[in-house]
Coordinates of C-alpha atoms (C1' of nucleotides) in Angstrom, one line a residue:
Chain A
M1 CA 92.6 70.3 36.2
T2 CA 90.6 70.2 32.9
P3 CA 87.0 69.2 32.3
T4 CA 88.3 66.1 30.6
E5 CA 90.2 65.2 33.8
L6 CA 87.2 66.0 35.9
S7 CA 85.1 63.6 33.7
A8 CA 87.7 60.9 34.1
A9 CA 87.8 61.5 37.9
L10 CA 84.1 61.1 38.2
V11 CA 84.3 57.7 36.5
I12 CA 87.0 56.6 38.9
I13 CA 85.0 57.8 41.9
L14 CA 81.9 55.9 40.7
R15 CA 83.9 52.8 40.3
R16 CA 85.4 53.1 43.7
M17 CA 82.0 53.6 45.3
Q18 CA 80.8 50.5 43.5
D19 CA 83.8 48.5 44.8
D20 CA 83.2 49.4 48.4
G21 CA 79.4 48.9 48.1
R22 CA 78.2 52.4 48.5
I23 CA 76.3 52.1 45.3
G24 CA 74.9 48.9 43.7
A25 CA 76.4 46.9 40.9
G26 CA 75.6 47.9 37.3
E27 CA 77.3 49.1 34.2
L28 CA 79.0 52.5 34.5
P29 CA 79.2 55.0 31.7
S30 CA 82.6 55.1 30.1
D31 CA 82.4 58.9 29.9
V32 CA 80.6 61.4 32.1
V33 CA 79.4 64.5 30.4
V34 CA 80.9 67.6 32.1
E35 CA 79.5 70.9 30.7
R36 CA 80.0 74.5 31.1
P37 CA 76.7 75.8 32.7
K38 CA 75.0 78.6 30.9
N39 CA 74.5 80.4 34.2
R40 CA 77.7 81.6 35.8
E41 CA 76.2 81.1 39.3
H42 CA 76.2 77.4 38.6
G43 CA 79.9 77.1 39.0
D44 CA 82.6 76.4 36.5
W45 CA 81.5 73.0 35.4
S46 CA 78.3 71.0 35.8
T47 CA 77.3 67.4 35.4
N48 CA 73.9 65.6 35.4
V49 CA 75.4 62.2 36.1
A50 CA 73.6 61.8 39.4
M51 CA 70.2 62.2 37.7
Q52 CA 71.1 59.9 35.0
L53 CA 72.4 57.1 37.2
A54 CA 70.2 57.4 40.3
S55 CA 67.5 55.0 39.1
K56 CA 70.0 52.5 37.9
F57 CA 71.4 52.3 41.4
E58 CA 68.0 52.5 43.1
T59 CA 68.7 55.7 44.9
N60 CA 67.5 59.2 44.3
P61 CA 69.5 61.8 42.4
R62 CA 70.2 64.1 45.2
A63 CA 71.4 61.3 47.5
L64 CA 73.8 60.1 44.8
A65 CA 74.9 63.6 44.1
A66 CA 75.7 64.1 47.8
L67 CA 77.9 61.0 47.8
L68 CA 79.7 62.2 44.7
A69 CA 80.1 65.7 46.0
A70 CA 81.9 64.5 49.1
E71 CA 84.4 62.7 46.9
L72 CA 84.9 65.6 44.5
Q73 CA 85.6 68.0 47.4
L74 CA 88.8 66.0 48.0
L75 CA 90.2 66.5 44.5
D76 CA 93.1 68.8 44.1
G77 CA 92.0 72.1 42.5
V78 CA 88.3 71.7 43.3
A79 CA 87.3 74.8 45.3
K80 CA 83.6 74.1 45.7
V81 CA 80.9 71.5 44.9
D82 CA 77.2 72.4 45.1
I83 CA 74.2 70.2 44.6
A84 CA 71.5 72.1 42.8
G85 CA 67.9 71.6 41.6
P86 CA 67.0 68.0 41.0
G87 CA 70.5 66.8 41.4
F88 CA 73.0 68.8 39.3
L89 CA 76.5 68.8 40.6
N90 CA 78.1 72.2 40.2
I91 CA 81.8 72.3 40.5
T92 CA 84.0 75.3 40.9
F93 CA 87.8 75.1 40.4
S94 CA 90.3 77.3 42.1
A95 CA 91.7 80.0 39.9
E96 CA 95.1 78.3 40.1
A97 CA 93.8 74.9 39.0
A98 CA 91.8 76.4 36.1
G99 CA 94.6 78.6 35.0
E100 CA 97.1 75.7 34.8
L101 CA 95.4 75.0 31.5
A102 CA 97.1 77.9 29.8
K103 CA 100.4 76.3 30.3
I104 CA 99.2 72.9 29.3
I105 CA 97.9 74.3 26.0
V106 CA 101.1 76.3 25.2
E107 CA 103.2 73.3 25.9
A108 CA 101.0 71.0 23.8
G109 CA 101.0 73.5 20.9
N110 CA 99.4 72.2 17.8
A111 CA 98.8 68.9 19.4
F112 CA 96.2 70.4 21.8
G113 CA 92.8 69.2 20.8
S114 CA 94.1 66.0 19.2
S115 CA 93.8 62.5 20.6
E116 CA 94.5 58.9 19.7
A117 CA 90.9 57.9 20.2
L118 CA 90.7 56.5 16.7
A119 CA 94.2 55.3 16.4
G120 CA 94.6 52.2 14.2
L121 CA 91.3 52.9 12.4
K122 CA 91.6 53.2 8.6
I123 CA 88.9 55.4 7.2
N124 CA 88.1 56.1 3.6
V125 CA 86.3 59.4 3.1
E126 CA 84.9 59.7 -0.4
F127 CA 83.5 63.1 -1.3
V128 CA 82.8 65.5 -4.2
S129 CA 83.1 62.7 -6.8
A130 CA 81.5 65.0 -9.4
N131 CA 81.2 63.6 -12.9
P132 CA 84.0 65.0 -15.2
T133 CA 81.4 66.5 -17.4
G134 CA 81.6 70.0 -16.1
P135 CA 82.9 72.3 -13.3
I136 CA 82.1 71.5 -9.7
H137 CA 78.8 73.0 -8.6
M138 CA 77.7 74.1 -5.1
G139 CA 76.7 70.7 -3.9
G140 CA 80.1 69.4 -4.6
T141 CA 81.7 72.5 -3.2
R142 CA 79.9 72.1 0.1
W143 CA 81.2 68.6 0.4
A144 CA 84.7 69.7 -0.6
A145 CA 84.7 72.1 2.4
V146 CA 82.9 69.8 4.8
G147 CA 84.5 66.5 3.7
D148 CA 88.0 67.9 3.9
S149 CA 87.3 69.4 7.3
L150 CA 85.8 66.1 8.5
S151 CA 88.9 64.3 7.2
R152 CA 91.2 66.7 9.2
I153 CA 89.1 66.1 12.3
L154 CA 89.2 62.4 12.0
E155 CA 93.0 62.6 11.6
A156 CA 93.2 64.7 14.7
Q157 CA 91.5 61.8 16.5
G158 CA 94.3 59.5 15.3
A159 CA 92.5 57.8 12.4
E160 CA 94.4 57.0 9.2
V161 CA 92.3 58.9 6.7
T162 CA 92.3 58.5 2.9
R163 CA 90.5 61.3 1.0
E164 CA 89.1 59.7 -2.1
Y165 CA 87.3 61.0 -5.3
Y166 CA 85.3 58.5 -7.3
F167 CA 85.9 59.5 -10.9
N168 CA 83.0 58.5 -13.0
D169 CA 84.6 58.1 -16.4
H170 CA 82.3 55.3 -17.6
G171 CA 78.8 55.2 -19.0
A172 CA 76.2 57.3 -20.7
Q173 CA 76.9 60.7 -19.0
I174 CA 80.4 60.6 -20.4
D175 CA 79.1 59.7 -23.8
R176 CA 76.8 62.7 -23.7
F177 CA 79.7 64.9 -22.7
A178 CA 81.8 63.6 -25.6
R179 CA 78.9 64.1 -28.1
S180 CA 78.5 67.7 -26.7
L181 CA 82.2 68.4 -27.2
L182 CA 82.1 67.0 -30.7
A183 CA 79.0 69.0 -31.7
R184 CA 80.5 72.2 -30.3
A185 CA 83.8 71.6 -32.1
K186 CA 81.8 71.3 -35.4
G187 CA 79.9 74.5 -34.6
L188 CA 76.7 72.6 -34.1
P189 CA 74.3 73.2 -31.2
A190 CA 74.6 70.9 -28.1
P191 CA 72.7 67.6 -28.5
E192 CA 69.2 67.4 -27.0
D193 CA 70.5 65.5 -23.9
G194 CA 73.9 67.0 -23.9
Y195 CA 75.7 69.7 -21.9
G196 CA 75.5 73.4 -22.6
G197 CA 77.6 76.1 -21.0
A198 CA 80.6 78.0 -22.2
Y199 CA 83.0 75.6 -20.7
I200 CA 82.1 73.0 -23.4
Q201 CA 83.4 75.3 -26.0
D202 CA 86.6 75.9 -24.0
I203 CA 87.3 72.2 -23.6
A204 CA 86.4 71.5 -27.2
D205 CA 88.8 74.2 -28.4
R206 CA 91.6 72.9 -26.2
V207 CA 91.1 69.4 -27.4
L208 CA 91.5 70.6 -30.9
A209 CA 94.5 72.7 -30.1
D210 CA 96.2 69.9 -28.1
T211 CA 95.8 67.2 -30.7
A212 CA 98.2 66.9 -33.6
E213 CA 95.9 65.1 -36.0
D214 CA 92.7 66.5 -37.4
I215 CA 90.0 64.9 -35.2
L216 CA 87.2 66.4 -37.1
A217 CA 88.3 64.5 -40.2
L218 CA 87.9 61.2 -38.4
P219 CA 84.8 59.0 -38.7
E220 CA 82.1 60.1 -36.2
D221 CA 82.6 57.4 -33.6
E222 CA 86.4 57.7 -33.7
A223 CA 86.1 61.5 -33.3
Q224 CA 83.7 61.1 -30.4
E225 CA 86.1 58.7 -28.8
A226 CA 89.0 61.2 -29.2
F227 CA 86.9 63.9 -27.7
R228 CA 85.9 61.7 -24.8
A229 CA 89.4 60.7 -23.9
A230 CA 91.0 64.1 -24.3
G231 CA 87.9 66.0 -22.9
V232 CA 87.7 63.8 -19.8
A233 CA 91.4 64.3 -19.1
L234 CA 91.1 68.1 -19.4
M235 CA 88.0 68.2 -17.3
F236 CA 89.7 66.0 -14.7
E237 CA 92.7 68.2 -14.5
E238 CA 90.6 71.3 -14.2
I239 CA 88.6 69.8 -11.4
R240 CA 91.8 68.7 -9.6
I241 CA 93.2 72.2 -9.8
S242 CA 89.9 73.8 -8.6
L243 CA 89.9 71.6 -5.6
H244 CA 93.6 72.2 -4.9
D245 CA 93.0 75.9 -5.1
F246 CA 90.2 75.4 -2.6
G247 CA 92.7 73.7 -0.3
V248 CA 91.4 70.2 -0.9
D249 CA 93.9 67.6 -2.0
F250 CA 92.7 64.0 -2.6
D251 CA 94.9 61.0 -1.9
V252 CA 93.2 58.9 -4.4
F253 CA 91.3 59.7 -7.6
F254 CA 89.6 56.4 -8.3
H255 CA 88.6 55.9 -11.9
E256 CA 85.3 54.0 -12.3
N257 CA 86.6 52.7 -15.6
S258 CA 89.4 50.8 -13.8
L259 CA 86.9 48.6 -12.1
Y260 CA 85.8 47.3 -15.5
E261 CA 89.2 47.1 -17.0
S262 CA 90.5 45.1 -14.1
K263 CA 87.4 42.8 -14.1
A264 CA 86.8 43.8 -10.5
V265 CA 83.1 44.2 -11.4
D266 CA 82.9 40.6 -12.6
R267 CA 84.7 39.4 -9.5
A268 CA 82.3 41.3 -7.2
I269 CA 79.3 39.9 -8.9
A270 CA 80.8 36.4 -8.7
R271 CA 81.4 36.9 -5.0
L272 CA 77.8 37.9 -4.4
R273 CA 76.6 34.9 -6.5
E274 CA 78.6 32.6 -4.3
L275 CA 76.9 34.2 -1.3
G276 CA 73.5 33.5 -2.9
H277 CA 72.3 37.1 -3.4
I278 CA 72.3 37.1 -7.2
F279 CA 69.4 35.8 -9.4
E280 CA 68.4 36.1 -13.0
L281 CA 65.1 37.3 -14.4
D282 CA 63.9 38.5 -17.7
G283 CA 67.3 38.2 -19.2
A284 CA 68.9 40.5 -16.6
V285 CA 71.1 39.7 -13.6
W286 CA 69.8 41.0 -10.3
L287 CA 71.0 41.7 -6.7
R288 CA 68.4 40.5 -4.2
S289 CA 68.8 43.7 -2.2
T290 CA 65.3 43.3 -0.7
T291 CA 66.9 40.6 1.6
F292 CA 68.6 43.5 3.3
G293 CA 65.9 46.1 3.5
D294 CA 66.0 47.7 0.1
D295 CA 62.5 48.3 -1.2
R296 CA 63.1 46.6 -4.5
D297 CA 65.7 44.3 -6.1
R298 CA 68.3 45.9 -8.3
V299 CA 69.5 45.1 -11.8
V300 CA 73.2 44.6 -11.9
I301 CA 73.6 43.5 -15.6
K302 CA 70.9 44.7 -17.9
S303 CA 69.2 42.4 -20.4
D304 CA 71.3 44.0 -23.2
G305 CA 74.4 42.8 -21.4
E306 CA 75.5 46.3 -20.2
H307 CA 76.3 46.8 -16.6
A308 CA 74.0 49.0 -14.6
Y309 CA 75.5 51.7 -12.5
I310 CA 75.3 49.7 -9.3
A311 CA 77.7 47.1 -10.7
G312 CA 80.4 49.7 -10.3
D313 CA 79.3 50.5 -6.7
L314 CA 79.5 46.8 -5.8
A315 CA 83.0 46.4 -7.1
Y316 CA 84.1 49.8 -5.7
Y317 CA 82.9 49.0 -2.2
L318 CA 84.5 45.6 -2.2
D319 CA 87.7 47.2 -3.5
K320 CA 87.7 49.7 -0.6
R321 CA 87.3 46.9 1.9
E322 CA 90.1 44.9 0.2
R323 CA 92.3 47.9 0.5
G324 CA 91.9 47.6 4.2
F325 CA 89.5 50.3 5.1
D326 CA 87.5 49.6 8.3
R327 CA 85.1 52.5 7.6
C328 CA 84.0 53.7 4.2
L329 CA 82.3 57.1 4.4
Y330 CA 80.3 58.2 1.4
L331 CA 79.4 61.9 1.3
L332 CA 76.5 62.4 -1.1
G333 CA 74.2 65.1 -2.1
A334 CA 70.5 65.2 -1.2
D335 CA 69.6 64.1 -4.8
H336 CA 71.3 60.8 -4.0
H337 CA 69.5 59.9 -0.8
G338 CA 67.4 57.3 -2.6
Y339 CA 70.6 55.3 -3.0
V340 CA 71.1 54.8 0.7
P341 CA 69.0 51.7 1.1
R342 CA 70.6 49.9 -1.8
M343 CA 74.1 50.9 -0.7
M344 CA 73.4 49.6 2.8
A345 CA 72.0 46.4 1.2
L346 CA 75.1 45.8 -0.8
C347 CA 77.2 46.3 2.3
A348 CA 75.1 43.7 4.1
A349 CA 75.2 41.4 1.1
F350 CA 79.0 41.2 1.4
G351 CA 78.6 40.3 5.0
D352 CA 79.5 43.7 6.4
E353 CA 77.7 45.8 8.9
P354 CA 75.7 48.7 7.3
G355 CA 76.2 52.0 9.1
V356 CA 79.5 50.8 10.5
N357 CA 81.7 49.6 7.6
L358 CA 79.7 51.7 5.2
E359 CA 78.4 55.0 6.3
I360 CA 76.5 57.6 4.2
L361 CA 76.2 61.2 4.9
I362 CA 73.7 63.2 3.0
G363 CA 74.3 66.9 2.4
Q364 CA 71.3 69.1 1.6
M365 CA 71.4 71.7 -1.1
V366 CA 73.1 75.1 -1.1
N367 CA 71.4 78.2 -2.4
L368 CA 73.5 81.2 -3.3
L369 CA 71.8 84.5 -2.8
R370 CA 72.8 88.0 -3.7
D371 CA 70.7 90.7 -2.0
G372 CA 68.2 88.1 -1.1
E373 CA 67.7 86.9 -4.7
P374 CA 68.9 83.5 -5.8
V375 CA 72.0 83.5 -8.0
R376 CA 71.5 81.3 -10.9
M377 CA 73.9 82.5 -13.5
S378 CA 77.4 81.3 -13.9
K379 CA 79.7 82.7 -16.4
R380 CA 81.1 79.3 -17.5
A381 CA 78.5 76.7 -16.7
G382 CA 75.5 78.8 -17.7
T383 CA 73.0 77.2 -15.4
V384 CA 74.9 76.2 -12.3
V385 CA 77.0 78.1 -9.8
T386 CA 80.5 76.6 -9.5
M387 CA 83.2 76.4 -6.9
E388 CA 85.2 78.9 -8.9
D389 CA 82.3 81.3 -8.9
L390 CA 82.2 81.1 -5.1
V391 CA 85.9 81.6 -4.7
E392 CA 86.0 84.5 -7.1
A393 CA 83.1 86.2 -5.2
V394 CA 84.3 85.7 -1.6
G395 CA 87.7 84.0 -1.5
V396 CA 88.7 80.5 -0.2
D397 CA 88.6 81.2 3.5
A398 CA 85.1 82.8 3.6
G399 CA 83.8 80.3 1.2
R400 CA 85.0 77.3 3.1
Y401 CA 84.0 78.7 6.4
A402 CA 80.5 79.6 5.3
L403 CA 80.0 76.0 3.9
A404 CA 81.5 74.3 7.0
R405 CA 79.8 76.3 9.7
S406 CA 76.3 74.8 9.5
S407 CA 75.0 71.3 9.6
S408 CA 75.0 69.6 6.3
N409 CA 71.6 68.1 7.2
S410 CA 70.1 71.6 6.6
Q411 CA 69.6 73.4 3.4
L412 CA 71.9 76.4 3.4
D413 CA 71.4 79.9 2.1
I414 CA 74.6 81.8 1.5
D415 CA 74.4 85.5 0.8
L416 CA 77.4 86.5 -1.3
E417 CA 76.9 90.1 -0.4
Q418 CA 77.3 89.3 3.2
L419 CA 80.4 87.2 2.7
T420 CA 82.2 89.9 0.9
K421 CA 81.8 92.4 3.7
R422 CA 84.8 92.7 5.9
T423 CA 82.7 93.2 9.0
N424 CA 81.4 91.3 11.9
D425 CA 78.5 89.9 10.0
N426 CA 81.1 87.7 8.3
P427 CA 82.1 85.3 11.1
V428 CA 85.3 84.1 9.5
F429 CA 86.8 87.6 9.8
Y430 CA 85.7 87.8 13.4
V431 CA 87.6 84.6 14.2
Q432 CA 90.6 85.4 12.0
Y433 CA 90.9 88.8 13.6
A434 CA 91.0 87.3 17.1
H435 CA 93.9 85.1 16.0
A436 CA 95.7 88.0 14.4
R437 CA 95.2 89.9 17.7
T438 CA 96.8 87.2 19.7
K439 CA 99.9 87.4 17.4
Q440 CA 100.0 91.1 17.6
V441 CA 99.8 91.0 21.4
E442 CA 102.6 88.4 21.4
K443 CA 104.8 90.7 19.3
N444 CA 104.1 93.8 21.4
A445 CA 104.8 91.8 24.6
A446 CA 108.2 90.7 23.2
S447 CA 109.2 94.3 22.4
L448 CA 108.2 95.5 25.9
G449 CA 110.1 92.7 27.6
V450 CA 107.1 90.7 28.7
D451 CA 108.1 87.0 28.4
R452 CA 106.9 83.7 29.7
S453 CA 109.5 83.4 32.4
E454 CA 106.8 83.4 35.1
F455 CA 103.5 81.7 35.4
E456 CA 101.2 82.3 38.4
P457 CA 97.8 81.0 37.5
S458 CA 96.2 82.0 40.7
L459 CA 96.4 85.6 39.4
L460 CA 94.0 84.8 36.5
V461 CA 90.9 85.8 38.5
H462 CA 89.0 88.3 36.2
P463 CA 85.6 86.9 35.1
S464 CA 86.6 87.3 31.4
E465 CA 89.7 85.3 32.3
S466 CA 88.0 82.3 33.7
E467 CA 85.5 82.5 30.9
L468 CA 88.3 82.3 28.3
I469 CA 90.1 79.5 30.2
A470 CA 87.0 77.4 30.4
K471 CA 86.2 77.9 26.7
L472 CA 89.7 76.9 25.7
A473 CA 89.4 73.8 27.8
E474 CA 86.6 72.5 25.7
L475 CA 88.5 72.0 22.4
P476 CA 89.4 68.3 23.0
R477 CA 85.8 67.5 23.7
I478 CA 84.5 69.5 20.7
V479 CA 86.9 67.8 18.3
A480 CA 86.0 64.4 19.7
S481 CA 82.3 65.0 19.2
A482 CA 82.8 66.6 15.8
A483 CA 84.5 63.3 14.8
E484 CA 82.0 61.1 16.4
F485 CA 79.0 62.7 14.8
R486 CA 80.8 63.6 11.6
E487 CA 79.9 67.2 12.1
P488 CA 82.7 69.7 11.4
H489 CA 80.3 72.6 12.0
R490 CA 80.7 72.0 15.7
V491 CA 84.3 73.2 15.5
A492 CA 83.2 76.3 13.6
R493 CA 80.6 77.2 16.2
Y494 CA 83.1 76.6 18.9
V495 CA 85.9 78.7 17.4
E496 CA 83.4 81.6 17.2
E497 CA 82.8 81.3 20.9
V498 CA 86.5 81.2 21.6
A499 CA 87.0 84.3 19.5
G500 CA 84.3 86.1 21.4
A501 CA 85.8 85.1 24.8
Y502 CA 89.2 86.2 23.6
H503 CA 88.0 89.6 22.4
R504 CA 86.2 90.2 25.7
W505 CA 89.3 89.2 27.7
Y506 CA 91.5 91.5 25.5
D507 CA 89.2 94.3 26.3
N508 CA 89.5 93.7 30.1
C509 CA 93.0 92.3 30.7
R510 CA 96.2 93.7 29.4
V511 CA 99.2 91.6 28.6
T512 CA 101.5 94.6 28.2
P513 CA 101.8 97.1 31.0
L514 CA 100.1 100.5 30.6
S515 CA 102.2 103.3 29.2
G516 CA 105.7 102.0 29.9
G517 CA 105.0 100.6 33.4
P518 CA 107.0 97.7 34.7
A519 CA 106.3 94.2 33.4
E520 CA 104.9 92.2 36.3
T521 CA 104.1 88.6 37.1
I522 CA 100.5 89.2 36.0
H523 CA 101.6 90.3 32.6
R524 CA 103.9 87.4 32.1
T525 CA 101.2 85.0 33.2
R526 CA 98.6 86.6 30.9
L527 CA 101.0 86.1 28.0
W528 CA 100.7 82.4 28.6
L529 CA 96.9 82.7 28.3
N530 CA 97.1 84.9 25.2
N531 CA 99.3 82.4 23.5
A532 CA 97.1 79.5 24.6
A533 CA 94.1 81.3 23.0
G534 CA 96.1 81.8 19.8
I535 CA 96.9 78.1 19.7
V536 CA 93.3 77.1 20.2
L537 CA 92.2 79.5 17.5
K538 CA 94.9 78.3 15.1
N539 CA 94.2 74.6 15.8
S540 CA 90.5 75.0 15.3
L541 CA 90.9 77.0 12.0
D542 CA 93.3 74.3 10.8
L543 CA 90.6 71.7 11.3
L544 CA 88.4 73.8 9.1
G545 CA 91.0 74.3 6.4
V546 CA 90.8 78.1 7.0
S547 CA 93.9 80.2 7.3
A548 CA 94.9 81.8 10.6
P549 CA 96.6 85.1 9.5
E550 CA 99.1 86.7 11.8
R551 CA 98.0 90.2 10.9
M552 CA 95.0 91.6 9.1
Chain B
rG1 C1' 51.3 57.3 -3.0
rC2 C1' 56.1 56.0 -0.7
rC3 C1' 61.2 57.6 1.1
rC4 C1' 65.0 61.3 3.0
rU5 C1' 66.2 66.2 5.3
rC6 C1' 64.4 70.5 7.4
rG7 C1' 60.7 73.9 10.3
rU8 C1' 63.9 77.8 16.8
rA9 C1' 64.2 85.9 17.2
rG10 C1' 62.9 90.4 11.3
rC11 C1' 67.4 87.4 8.6
rU12 C1' 71.3 83.4 8.6
rC13 C1' 71.8 79.6 11.9
rA14 C1' 73.5 76.8 16.9
rG15 C1' 71.4 73.9 20.7
rU16 C1' 71.7 64.6 20.1
rG17 C1' 66.3 64.4 27.9
rG18 C1' 67.9 69.1 32.1
rA19 C1' 68.4 74.8 35.3
rU20 C1' 65.9 81.5 32.9
rA21 C1' 66.1 78.4 24.7
rG22 C1' 71.5 81.0 22.5
rA23 C1' 75.1 83.5 18.8
rG24 C1' 75.9 86.8 14.8
rC25 C1' 73.5 90.1 11.7
rA26 C1' 69.5 93.7 11.4
rA27 C1' 67.2 97.9 14.7
rG28 C1' 68.5 101.6 18.8
rA29 C1' 72.2 103.7 22.4
rG30 C1' 77.3 104.1 24.2
rC31 C1' 83.2 103.5 24.8
rC32 C1' 89.1 105.3 21.1
rU33 C1' 95.6 110.2 24.8
rU34 C1' 96.4 102.9 26.8
rC35 C1' 98.5 95.8 23.4
rU36 C1' 94.6 96.2 16.0
rA37 C1' 87.5 99.9 17.0
rA38 C1' 87.1 94.0 11.6
rU39 C1' 87.0 94.7 18.8
rC40 C1' 84.0 95.9 23.3
rU41 C1' 79.4 97.4 26.5
rC42 C1' 74.0 98.1 26.9
rU43 C1' 68.8 97.8 24.9
rU44 C1' 64.9 95.8 21.8
rG45 C1' 63.4 91.1 19.7
rG46 C1' 60.5 83.8 20.9
rU47 C1' 53.3 80.1 20.7
rC48 C1' 61.1 76.3 19.5
rG49 C1' 55.2 74.6 12.8
rC50 C1' 50.5 72.1 15.1
rU51 C1' 48.2 68.1 18.1
rG52 C1' 48.8 64.0 21.1
rG53 C1' 52.2 60.4 23.6
rU54 C1' 56.5 58.6 26.6
rU55 C1' 58.7 60.7 32.1
rC56 C1' 60.6 63.5 37.6
rG57 C1' 61.6 66.7 33.4
rA58 C1' 60.6 67.3 25.9
rU59 C1' 62.9 72.5 21.4
rU60 C1' 65.4 67.5 21.9
rC61 C1' 62.6 60.9 21.8
rC62 C1' 57.8 58.6 19.5
rA63 C1' 53.1 59.0 16.5
rG64 C1' 49.9 61.8 13.5
rC65 C1' 49.1 66.3 10.8
rC66 C1' 50.6 71.0 8.2
rG67 C1' 54.5 73.5 5.4
rA68 C1' 59.5 73.8 2.5
rG69 C1' 63.2 71.3 -0.3
rG70 C1' 64.9 66.8 -2.5
rG71 C1' 64.2 61.8 -4.3
rC72 C1' 61.4 57.4 -6.0
rA73 C1' 64.6 53.5 -13.9
rC74 C1' 67.0 47.2 -16.9
rC75 C1' 69.6 56.6 -16.3
rA76 C1' 74.3 57.6 -14.5

RNA sequence: GCCCUCGUAGCUCAGUGGAUAGAGCAAGAGCCUUCUAAUCUCUUGGUCGCUGGUUCGAUUCCAGCCGAGGGCACCA
């Protein structure tokens, strides 16, 4: 019996009670929340369903709870059902029923925690999407960690996920980048509106070295074009490698320029014109986004004939939908939140449902600290701290974990000093250590002849044992909610709790017999639980893109 | 002025209407002849920014205010 099964059983009981008239008609919830109560005296699992549904069925919570309790008593594995307070149902499993979970997990292996809840859904997750004008800064790095983890979580729910990077290789920013490269190659200072930072010199030098002809001898505009093409390609490659080294591999790098080359932009505008959402004013072409809640209409083609940035967005969104994505997730930094209304408006203008077909997540800023002081200097970029700086300072695992363990709605302060410590104030080591312990125990067990030839879950009665089992049981629910709310940090918080429960269990319950004693049923049974914990830790860390070492 | 996010322990942060608000760190005290002491045990620590509202019940939902950060282009 797992909490998931208990939840399903409650729904069935409610439906049956409705069928034979013990409660009135009315819509039943598809899912009943079953929680682990904070207070151990409140049983193994608890639900507030009676309080939530009582008024709907014109009864009082305790009376409904009593009806449910009588039915729950009859379930296999339920040892005790209490009604507490205003109408909580507190359910206690028998040790045997609870312990069965260890075997379920071991047999499920890396599939434990996954489901097919989102099967058949095609989801496009677009993140990072930093301009190829410099290294990836911390905002992009946060989304690299969180976006990749979110993608893994959605995949674990059965969705077909495409990780996509929108590569902005068109427009004025790129021109500035090209002018900066050219200026630096000539030994001139960076243009007023250009890019500084040592990496500009690196790229400029490499462009010169990689090109056979003498670019600097070309006319100004041709030279700039040569630097643009070669510089963007080099920067692109560098970004791709940084991301790969960070454990993030994109399925699609989508080049903005391709939308113009393929005339997709013109087609998207034509489509909106057919739908009646385009008008002309003052020589410019506008999208009437105010129809869909934007606070002002938006210029799509400027009066000088150039496309505004949103023209690319229109075509890009349409392209995603035409590629068959049911959901298009955009993961943007806080400095882009002002785009949300116009993006939602363009979604609606195409006849789609904002917030469903197009969904935008906003990530707040990340501040790096060292000894409480903000870190501002970066060797290469000069003014911003980059993904590579973070990796160099703390490594990939600690970096990804720190970025993924808190809500992206909150600004985040990361202390580099803390992350480099190999102690408990660095949560990623706490969790990885727990996993390494499960592996070490497994190895010791094998050498002492403890195997999984027996499984007697009724022996798993120590309090730390039932705590651990209950915690392991929550993984499927945690993954489902992390996917539903697009919040990978739920997995990180959860895995820390699992690690804590495992360490406490390890401290109390031995898998291998003391000093050469005989291996008994209890030891063999505990080996199942040990391995189950290892699987849950591993599966959770996988979802975060953090390694699960076998020894540390 | 308008918009978005945030405000919870000394610090970094969990907690999407429930029971006595949690974790780690920091501070203090313990446990290594026994599977990894990067572990574990115990102690200290709170006006959940403020004021109202909604209800059986609000840290959670709503409104206003205060504070922090970020945005408000025919820039990209």
